[in-house]
One Martini backbone bead per residue (centre of mass of N, CA, C, O) as a GRO file, in nm:
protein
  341
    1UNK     BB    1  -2.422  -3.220   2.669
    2UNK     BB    2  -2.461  -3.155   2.992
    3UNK     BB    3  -2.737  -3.055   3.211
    4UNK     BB    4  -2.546  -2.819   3.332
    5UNK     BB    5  -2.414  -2.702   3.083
    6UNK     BB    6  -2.719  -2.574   3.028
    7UNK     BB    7  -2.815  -2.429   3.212
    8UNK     BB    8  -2.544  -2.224   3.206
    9UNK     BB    9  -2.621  -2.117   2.939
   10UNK     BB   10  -2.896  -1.993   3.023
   11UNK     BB   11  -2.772  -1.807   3.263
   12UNK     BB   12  -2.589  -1.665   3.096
   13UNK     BB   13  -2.816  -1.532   2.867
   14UNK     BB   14  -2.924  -1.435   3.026
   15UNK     BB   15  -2.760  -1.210   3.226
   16UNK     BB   16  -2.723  -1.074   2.908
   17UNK     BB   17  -3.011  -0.990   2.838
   18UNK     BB   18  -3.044  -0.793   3.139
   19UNK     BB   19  -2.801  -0.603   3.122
   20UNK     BB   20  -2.857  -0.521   2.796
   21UNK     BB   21  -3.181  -0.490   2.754
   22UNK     BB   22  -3.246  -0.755   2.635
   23UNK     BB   23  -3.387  -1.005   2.439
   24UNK     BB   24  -3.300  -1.348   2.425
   25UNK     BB   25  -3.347  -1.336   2.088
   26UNK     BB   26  -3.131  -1.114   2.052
   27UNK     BB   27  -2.911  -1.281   2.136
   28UNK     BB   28  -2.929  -1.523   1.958
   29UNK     BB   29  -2.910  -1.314   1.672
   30UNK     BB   30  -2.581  -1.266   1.786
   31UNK     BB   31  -2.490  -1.591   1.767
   32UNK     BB   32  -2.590  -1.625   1.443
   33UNK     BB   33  -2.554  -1.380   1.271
   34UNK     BB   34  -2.782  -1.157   1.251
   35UNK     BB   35  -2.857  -0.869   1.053
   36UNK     BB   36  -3.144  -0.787   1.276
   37UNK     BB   37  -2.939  -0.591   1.451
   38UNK     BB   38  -2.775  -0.336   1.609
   39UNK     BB   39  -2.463  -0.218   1.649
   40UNK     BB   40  -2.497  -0.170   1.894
   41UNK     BB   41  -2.626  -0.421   2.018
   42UNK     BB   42  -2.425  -0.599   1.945
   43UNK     BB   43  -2.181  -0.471   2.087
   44UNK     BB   44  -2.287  -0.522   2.312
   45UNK     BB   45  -2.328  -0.806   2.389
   46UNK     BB   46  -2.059  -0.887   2.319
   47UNK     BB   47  -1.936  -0.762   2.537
   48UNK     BB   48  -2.107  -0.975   2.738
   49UNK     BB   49  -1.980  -1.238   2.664
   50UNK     BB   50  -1.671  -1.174   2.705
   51UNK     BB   51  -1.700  -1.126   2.972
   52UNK     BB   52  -1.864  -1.411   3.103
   53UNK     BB   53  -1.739  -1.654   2.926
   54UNK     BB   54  -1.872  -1.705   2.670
   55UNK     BB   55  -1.919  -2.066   2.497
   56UNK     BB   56  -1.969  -2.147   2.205
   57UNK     BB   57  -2.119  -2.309   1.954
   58UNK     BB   58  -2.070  -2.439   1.682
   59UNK     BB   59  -2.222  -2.320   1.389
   60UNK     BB   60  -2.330  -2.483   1.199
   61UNK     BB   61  -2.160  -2.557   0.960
   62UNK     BB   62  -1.862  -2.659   0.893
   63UNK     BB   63  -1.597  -2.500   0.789
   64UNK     BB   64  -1.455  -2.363   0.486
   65UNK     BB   65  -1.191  -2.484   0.325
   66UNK     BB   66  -1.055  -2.151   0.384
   67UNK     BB   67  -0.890  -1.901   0.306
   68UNK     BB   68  -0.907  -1.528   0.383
   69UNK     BB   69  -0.757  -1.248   0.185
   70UNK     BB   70  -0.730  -0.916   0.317
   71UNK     BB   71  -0.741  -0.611   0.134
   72UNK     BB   72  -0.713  -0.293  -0.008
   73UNK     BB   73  -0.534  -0.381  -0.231
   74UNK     BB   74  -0.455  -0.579  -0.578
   75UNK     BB   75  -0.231  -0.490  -0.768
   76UNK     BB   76   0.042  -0.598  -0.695
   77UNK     BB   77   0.344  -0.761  -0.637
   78UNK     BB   78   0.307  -0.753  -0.348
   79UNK     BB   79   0.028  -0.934  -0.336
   80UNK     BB   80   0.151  -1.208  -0.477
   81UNK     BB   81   0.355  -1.299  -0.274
   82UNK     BB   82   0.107  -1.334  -0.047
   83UNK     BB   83  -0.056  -1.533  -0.230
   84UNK     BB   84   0.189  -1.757  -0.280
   85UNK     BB   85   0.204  -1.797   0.062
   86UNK     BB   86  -0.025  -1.914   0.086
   87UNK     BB   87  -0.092  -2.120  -0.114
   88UNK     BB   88   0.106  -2.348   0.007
   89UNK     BB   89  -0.026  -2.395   0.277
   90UNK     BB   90  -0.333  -2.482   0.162
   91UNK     BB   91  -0.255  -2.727  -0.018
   92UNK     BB   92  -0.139  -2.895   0.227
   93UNK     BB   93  -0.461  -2.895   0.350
   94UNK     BB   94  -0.686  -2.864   0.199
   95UNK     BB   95  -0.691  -2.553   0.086
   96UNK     BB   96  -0.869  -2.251  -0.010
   97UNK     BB   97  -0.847  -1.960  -0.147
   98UNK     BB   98  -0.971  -1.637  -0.088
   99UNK     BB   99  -1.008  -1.275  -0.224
  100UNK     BB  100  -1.032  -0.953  -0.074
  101UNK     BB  101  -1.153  -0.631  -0.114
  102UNK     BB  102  -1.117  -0.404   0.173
  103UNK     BB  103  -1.082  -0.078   0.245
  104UNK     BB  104  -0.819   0.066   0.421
  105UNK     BB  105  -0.473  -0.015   0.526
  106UNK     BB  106  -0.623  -0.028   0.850
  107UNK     BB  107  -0.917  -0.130   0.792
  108UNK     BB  108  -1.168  -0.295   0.712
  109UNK     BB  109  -1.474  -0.296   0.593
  110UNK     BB  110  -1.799  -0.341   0.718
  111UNK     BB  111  -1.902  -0.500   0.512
  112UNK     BB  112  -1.692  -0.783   0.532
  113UNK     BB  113  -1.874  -0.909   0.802
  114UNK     BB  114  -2.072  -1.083   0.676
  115UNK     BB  115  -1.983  -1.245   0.518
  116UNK     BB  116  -1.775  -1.415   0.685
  117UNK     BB  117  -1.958  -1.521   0.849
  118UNK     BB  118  -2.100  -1.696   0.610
  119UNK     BB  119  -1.830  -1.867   0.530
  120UNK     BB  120  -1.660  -1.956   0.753
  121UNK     BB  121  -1.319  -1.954   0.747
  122UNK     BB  122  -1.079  -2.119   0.899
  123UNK     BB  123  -0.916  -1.858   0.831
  124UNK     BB  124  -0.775  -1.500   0.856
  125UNK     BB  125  -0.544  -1.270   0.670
  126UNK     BB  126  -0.459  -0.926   0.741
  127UNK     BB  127  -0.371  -0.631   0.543
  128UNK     BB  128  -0.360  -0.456   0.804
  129UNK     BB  129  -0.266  -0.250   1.094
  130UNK     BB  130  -0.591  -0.325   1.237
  131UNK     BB  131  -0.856  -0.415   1.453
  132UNK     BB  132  -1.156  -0.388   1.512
  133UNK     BB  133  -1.332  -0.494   1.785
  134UNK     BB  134  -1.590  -0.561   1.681
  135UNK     BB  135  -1.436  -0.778   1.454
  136UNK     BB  136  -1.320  -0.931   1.662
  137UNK     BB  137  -1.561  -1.040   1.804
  138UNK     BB  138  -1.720  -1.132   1.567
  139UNK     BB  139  -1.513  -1.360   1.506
  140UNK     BB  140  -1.505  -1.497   1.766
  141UNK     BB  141  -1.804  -1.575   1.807
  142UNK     BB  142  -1.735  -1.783   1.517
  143UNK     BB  143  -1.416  -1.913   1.557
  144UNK     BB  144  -1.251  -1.692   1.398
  145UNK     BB  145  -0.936  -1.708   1.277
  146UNK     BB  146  -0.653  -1.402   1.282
  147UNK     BB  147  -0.408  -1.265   1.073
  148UNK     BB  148  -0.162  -1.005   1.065
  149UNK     BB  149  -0.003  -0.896   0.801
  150UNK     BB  150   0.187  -0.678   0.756
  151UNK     BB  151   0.248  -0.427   0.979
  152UNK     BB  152   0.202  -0.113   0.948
  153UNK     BB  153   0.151  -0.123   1.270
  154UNK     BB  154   0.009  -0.160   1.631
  155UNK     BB  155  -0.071  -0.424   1.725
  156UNK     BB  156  -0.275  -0.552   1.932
  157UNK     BB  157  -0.191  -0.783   2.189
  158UNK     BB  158  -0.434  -1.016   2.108
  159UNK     BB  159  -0.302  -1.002   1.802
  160UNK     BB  160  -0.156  -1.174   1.521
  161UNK     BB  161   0.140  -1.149   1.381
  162UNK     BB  162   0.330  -1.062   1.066
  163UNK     BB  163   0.655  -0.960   1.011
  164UNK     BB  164   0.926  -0.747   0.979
  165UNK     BB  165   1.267  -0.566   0.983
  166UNK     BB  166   1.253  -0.229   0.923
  167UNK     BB  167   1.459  -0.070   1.044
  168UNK     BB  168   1.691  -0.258   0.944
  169UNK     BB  169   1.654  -0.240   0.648
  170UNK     BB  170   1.709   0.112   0.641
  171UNK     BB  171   1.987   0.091   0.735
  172UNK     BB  172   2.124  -0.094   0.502
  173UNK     BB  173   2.033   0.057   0.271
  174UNK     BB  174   2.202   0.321   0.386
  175UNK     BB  175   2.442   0.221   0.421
  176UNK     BB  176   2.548   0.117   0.161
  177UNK     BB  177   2.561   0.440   0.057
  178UNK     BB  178   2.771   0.565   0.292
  179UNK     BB  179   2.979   0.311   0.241
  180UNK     BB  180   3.055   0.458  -0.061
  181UNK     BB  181   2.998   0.829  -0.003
  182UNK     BB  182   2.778   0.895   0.036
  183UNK     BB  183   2.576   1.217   0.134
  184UNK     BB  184   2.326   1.289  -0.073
  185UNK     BB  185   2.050   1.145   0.081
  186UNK     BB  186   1.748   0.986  -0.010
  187UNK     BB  187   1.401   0.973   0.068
  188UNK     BB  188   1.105   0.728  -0.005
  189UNK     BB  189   0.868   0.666   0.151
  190UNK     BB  190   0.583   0.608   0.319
  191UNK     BB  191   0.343   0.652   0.489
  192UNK     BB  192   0.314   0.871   0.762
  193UNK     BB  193   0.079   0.634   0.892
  194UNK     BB  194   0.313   0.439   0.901
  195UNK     BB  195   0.512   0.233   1.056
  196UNK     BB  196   0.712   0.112   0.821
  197UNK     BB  197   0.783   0.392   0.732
  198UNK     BB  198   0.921   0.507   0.998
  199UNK     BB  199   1.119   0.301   1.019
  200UNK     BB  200   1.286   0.319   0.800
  201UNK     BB  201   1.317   0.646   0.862
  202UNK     BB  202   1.507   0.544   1.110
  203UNK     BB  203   1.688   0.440   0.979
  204UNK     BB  204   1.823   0.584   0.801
  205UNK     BB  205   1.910   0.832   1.036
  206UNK     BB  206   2.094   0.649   1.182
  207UNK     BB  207   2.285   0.618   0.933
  208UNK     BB  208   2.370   0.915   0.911
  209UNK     BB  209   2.519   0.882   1.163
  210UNK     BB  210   2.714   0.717   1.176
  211UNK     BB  211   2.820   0.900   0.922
  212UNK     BB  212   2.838   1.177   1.012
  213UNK     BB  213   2.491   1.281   0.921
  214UNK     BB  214   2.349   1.525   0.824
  215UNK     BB  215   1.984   1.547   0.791
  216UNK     BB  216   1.797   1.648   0.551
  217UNK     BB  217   1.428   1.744   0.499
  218UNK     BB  218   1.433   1.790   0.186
  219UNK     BB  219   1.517   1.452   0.160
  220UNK     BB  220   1.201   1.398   0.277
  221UNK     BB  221   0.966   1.156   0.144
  222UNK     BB  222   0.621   1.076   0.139
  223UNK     BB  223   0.483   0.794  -0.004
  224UNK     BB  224   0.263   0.507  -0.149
  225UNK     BB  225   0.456   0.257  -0.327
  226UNK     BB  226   0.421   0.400  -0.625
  227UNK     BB  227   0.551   0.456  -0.889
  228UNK     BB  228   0.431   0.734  -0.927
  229UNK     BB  229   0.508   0.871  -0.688
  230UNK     BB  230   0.849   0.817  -0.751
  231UNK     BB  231   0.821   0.979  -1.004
  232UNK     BB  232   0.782   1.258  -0.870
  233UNK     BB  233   0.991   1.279  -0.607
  234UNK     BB  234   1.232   1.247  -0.794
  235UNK     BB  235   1.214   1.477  -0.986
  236UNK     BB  236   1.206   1.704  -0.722
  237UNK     BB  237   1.499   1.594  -0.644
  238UNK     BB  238   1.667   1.600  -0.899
  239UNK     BB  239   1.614   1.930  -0.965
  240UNK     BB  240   1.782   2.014  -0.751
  241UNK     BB  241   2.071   2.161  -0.737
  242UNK     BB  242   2.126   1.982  -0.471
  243UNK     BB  243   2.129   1.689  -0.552
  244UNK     BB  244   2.130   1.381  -0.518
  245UNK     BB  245   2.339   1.072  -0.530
  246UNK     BB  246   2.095   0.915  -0.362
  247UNK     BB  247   1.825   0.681  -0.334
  248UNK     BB  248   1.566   0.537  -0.096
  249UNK     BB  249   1.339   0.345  -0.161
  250UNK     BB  250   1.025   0.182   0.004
  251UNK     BB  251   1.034   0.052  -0.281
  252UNK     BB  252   1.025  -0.107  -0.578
  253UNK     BB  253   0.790   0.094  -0.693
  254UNK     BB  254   0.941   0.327  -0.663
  255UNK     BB  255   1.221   0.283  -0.786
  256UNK     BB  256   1.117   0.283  -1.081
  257UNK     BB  257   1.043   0.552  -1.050
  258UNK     BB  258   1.342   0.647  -1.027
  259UNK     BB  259   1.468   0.567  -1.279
  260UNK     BB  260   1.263   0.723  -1.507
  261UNK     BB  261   1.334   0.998  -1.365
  262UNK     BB  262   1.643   0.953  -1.478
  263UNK     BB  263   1.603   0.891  -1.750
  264UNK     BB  264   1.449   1.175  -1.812
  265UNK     BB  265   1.711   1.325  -1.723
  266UNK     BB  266   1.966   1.170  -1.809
  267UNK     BB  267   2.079   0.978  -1.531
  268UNK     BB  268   2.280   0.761  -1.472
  269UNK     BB  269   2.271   0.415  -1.358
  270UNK     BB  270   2.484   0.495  -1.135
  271UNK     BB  271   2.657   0.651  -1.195
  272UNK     BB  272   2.501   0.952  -1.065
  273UNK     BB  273   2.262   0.743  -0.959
  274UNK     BB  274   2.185   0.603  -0.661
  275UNK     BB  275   1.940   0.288  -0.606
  276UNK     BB  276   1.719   0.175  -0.371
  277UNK     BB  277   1.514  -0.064  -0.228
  278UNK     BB  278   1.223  -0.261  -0.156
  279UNK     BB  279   1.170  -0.639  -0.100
  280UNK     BB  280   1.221  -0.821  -0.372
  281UNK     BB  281   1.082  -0.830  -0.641
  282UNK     BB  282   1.075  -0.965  -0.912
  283UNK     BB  283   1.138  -0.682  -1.093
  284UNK     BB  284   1.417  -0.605  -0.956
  285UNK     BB  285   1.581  -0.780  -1.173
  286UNK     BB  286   1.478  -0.649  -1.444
  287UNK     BB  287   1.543  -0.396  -1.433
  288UNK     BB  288   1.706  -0.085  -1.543
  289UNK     BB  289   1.895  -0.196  -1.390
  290UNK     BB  290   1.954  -0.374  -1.124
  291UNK     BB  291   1.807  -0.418  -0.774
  292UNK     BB  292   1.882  -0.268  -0.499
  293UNK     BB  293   1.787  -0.401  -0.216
  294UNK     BB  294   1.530  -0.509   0.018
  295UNK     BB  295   1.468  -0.823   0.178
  296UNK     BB  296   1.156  -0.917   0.192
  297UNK     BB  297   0.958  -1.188   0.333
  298UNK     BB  298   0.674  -1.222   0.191
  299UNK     BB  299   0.603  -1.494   0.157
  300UNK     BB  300   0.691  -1.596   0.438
  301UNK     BB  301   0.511  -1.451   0.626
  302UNK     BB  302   0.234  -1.579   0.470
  303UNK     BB  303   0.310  -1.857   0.559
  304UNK     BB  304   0.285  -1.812   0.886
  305UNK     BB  305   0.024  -1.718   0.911
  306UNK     BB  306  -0.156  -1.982   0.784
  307UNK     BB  307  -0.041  -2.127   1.019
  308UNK     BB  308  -0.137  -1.971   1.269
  309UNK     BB  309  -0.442  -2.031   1.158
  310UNK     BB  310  -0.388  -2.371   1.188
  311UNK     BB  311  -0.312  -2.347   1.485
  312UNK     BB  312  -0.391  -2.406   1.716
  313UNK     BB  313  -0.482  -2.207   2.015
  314UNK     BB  314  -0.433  -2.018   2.332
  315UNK     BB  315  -0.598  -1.852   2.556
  316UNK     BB  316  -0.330  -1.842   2.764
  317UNK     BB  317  -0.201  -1.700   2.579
  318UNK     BB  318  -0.040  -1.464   2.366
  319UNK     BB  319  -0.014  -1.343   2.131
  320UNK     BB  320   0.155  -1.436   1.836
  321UNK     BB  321   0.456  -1.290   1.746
  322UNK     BB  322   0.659  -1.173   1.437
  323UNK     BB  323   0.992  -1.145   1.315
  324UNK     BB  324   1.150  -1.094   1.015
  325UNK     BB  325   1.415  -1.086   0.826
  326UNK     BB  326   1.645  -0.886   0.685
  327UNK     BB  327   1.784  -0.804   0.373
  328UNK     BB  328   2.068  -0.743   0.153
  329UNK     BB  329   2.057  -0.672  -0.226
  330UNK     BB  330   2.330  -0.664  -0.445
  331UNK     BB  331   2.366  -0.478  -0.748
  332UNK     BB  332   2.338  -0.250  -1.023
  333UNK     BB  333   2.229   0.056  -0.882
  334UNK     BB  334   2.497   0.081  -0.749
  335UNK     BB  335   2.798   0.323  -0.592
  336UNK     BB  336   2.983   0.548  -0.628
  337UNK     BB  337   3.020   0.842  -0.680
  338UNK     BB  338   3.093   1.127  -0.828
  339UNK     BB  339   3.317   1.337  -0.887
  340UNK     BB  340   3.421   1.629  -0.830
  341UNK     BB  341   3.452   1.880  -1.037
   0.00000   0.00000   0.00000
């Protein structure tokens, strides 16, 4: 580096230092990531940092060949899915994947943003609806890019992100029962707080208008994704005098819960009542019957993201957003109504 540029380098943190009222060794300790400086003095100095257009020198050693990918839980096999989808991309690459548990759906936990950053993984891949400012400018700090996977929600236009077309998948997966026959269609989608909850129960809406089907709100339930929710949602709408004779559950592990509930009430699947999944997650197919789904490529998803992660970025162009298409997957758990009696 030329001592023009280290000269500017010291007149700008000079001059992030005497705006934020801090010392000099203060903006230092935020530039290294030391963790004895207030969140508050943090987030200021960070964000005068932003605004000066100060470009850091990478510290410390180069970053650890590792992508890191970070959900709210990991139980499921939708999680599984992720994670064999970033293994493809990483092992091409000669890195390797870490895992962590931290947070709500919603954003990581506070707590994980100081182990990453001593981590330095050559970028992260975030399962959560959106990230918090002050994470975004720490991972910035330290030239960590990161990309949310499967947007519950609606991220920021800074953040890249790779999702799904979730409106579309709930529609296909409505209509395909609508153009059965069925008209007491019920759903159970998932969170009423996720974008992706609400868009597919906009395709759900959207499907039984097309076949001139007033939506009936009494048949329509938020879920969590896990099957003892489908099956607890399911049995209190099987139970009802005039029960659906189709349910579209907003995931496949809700949808083996609808099928449980049916068979606890003994409920023959297909001839009596047709079940829609979403995802097509492996045991869709091992399901008993094999489970009607829409398949969402979360596999490709994860390859996506890992890839965004290993590519130069633009800071001249806007966050790349990626929308992958859904189908629907028809097997056997679905049919036309059974006939009135």
């Amino acid at each position: 580096m030329g001592a023009e540029d280290e000269v500017g380098r010291r007149v700008t943190l000079a001059a992030v230092a005497k705006e934020a009222g801090v010392s000099l060794p203060t903006v230092s300790k935020v530039l290294n990531g030391r963790s004895d400086v207030s969140p508050a003095t943090r987030d200021k100095v960070e964000r005068l940092l932003e605004a000066h257009g100060y470009r850091r020198r990478t510290p410390g050693p180069p970053p650890a060949p590792l992508i890191e990918i970070v959900f709210h839980e990991l139980e499921s096999v939708w999680a599984m899915e992720l994670i064999r989808g970033v293994e493809n991309v990483a092992q091409r690459s000669g890195a390797t994947v870490a895992l962590t548990e931290s947070g709500t759906r919603q954003a990581p936990g506070p707590e994980w943003i100081e182990g990453v950053l001593r981590r330095r993984p050559l970028g992260v891949l975030l399962v959560f609806s959106t990230v918090p400012e002050a994470v975004k400018r720490r991972l910035r700090s330290r030239a960590i890019p990161f990309v949310i996977v499967d947007p519950a929600g609606d991220p920021d236009p800074d953040v890249p992100s790779v999702g799904s077309a979730n409106w579309a998948g709930g529609l296909a997966a409505s209509r395909h029962l609508t153009d059965q026959g069925h008209e007491r269609v019920a759903i159970i989608t998932g969170p009423e707080d996720l974008m992706c909850s609400l868009a597919r129960l906009d395709g759900y809406r959207s499907a039984l208008a097309m076949a001139g089907l007033e939506p009936d709100p009494r048949l329509v339930r938020f879920g969590d994704f896990h099957v003892q929710g489908g099956y607890e949602h399911a049995l209190e709408l099987l139970r009802r005098p005039d029960r659906p004779t189709a349910i579209f559950a907003g995931s496949d592990l809700q949808a083996l819960g609808v099928l449980e509930a049916a068979r606890v009430l003994g409920l023959s699947v297909p001839r009596e009542l047709s079940v829609v999944g979403y995802d097509d997650v492996p045991p869709a197919r091992w399901s008993s019957p094999p489970l009607t789904t829409v398949q969402q490529p979360l596999r490709r998803m994860a390859e996506e993201a890992a890839r965004m992660l290993l590519r130069p970025a633009d800071p001249r162009k806007a966050a790349l957003r990626i929308e992958l298409a859904t189908h629907l997957v028809v097997r056997q758990s679905t049919a036309a109504p059974p006939a009135p009696d």
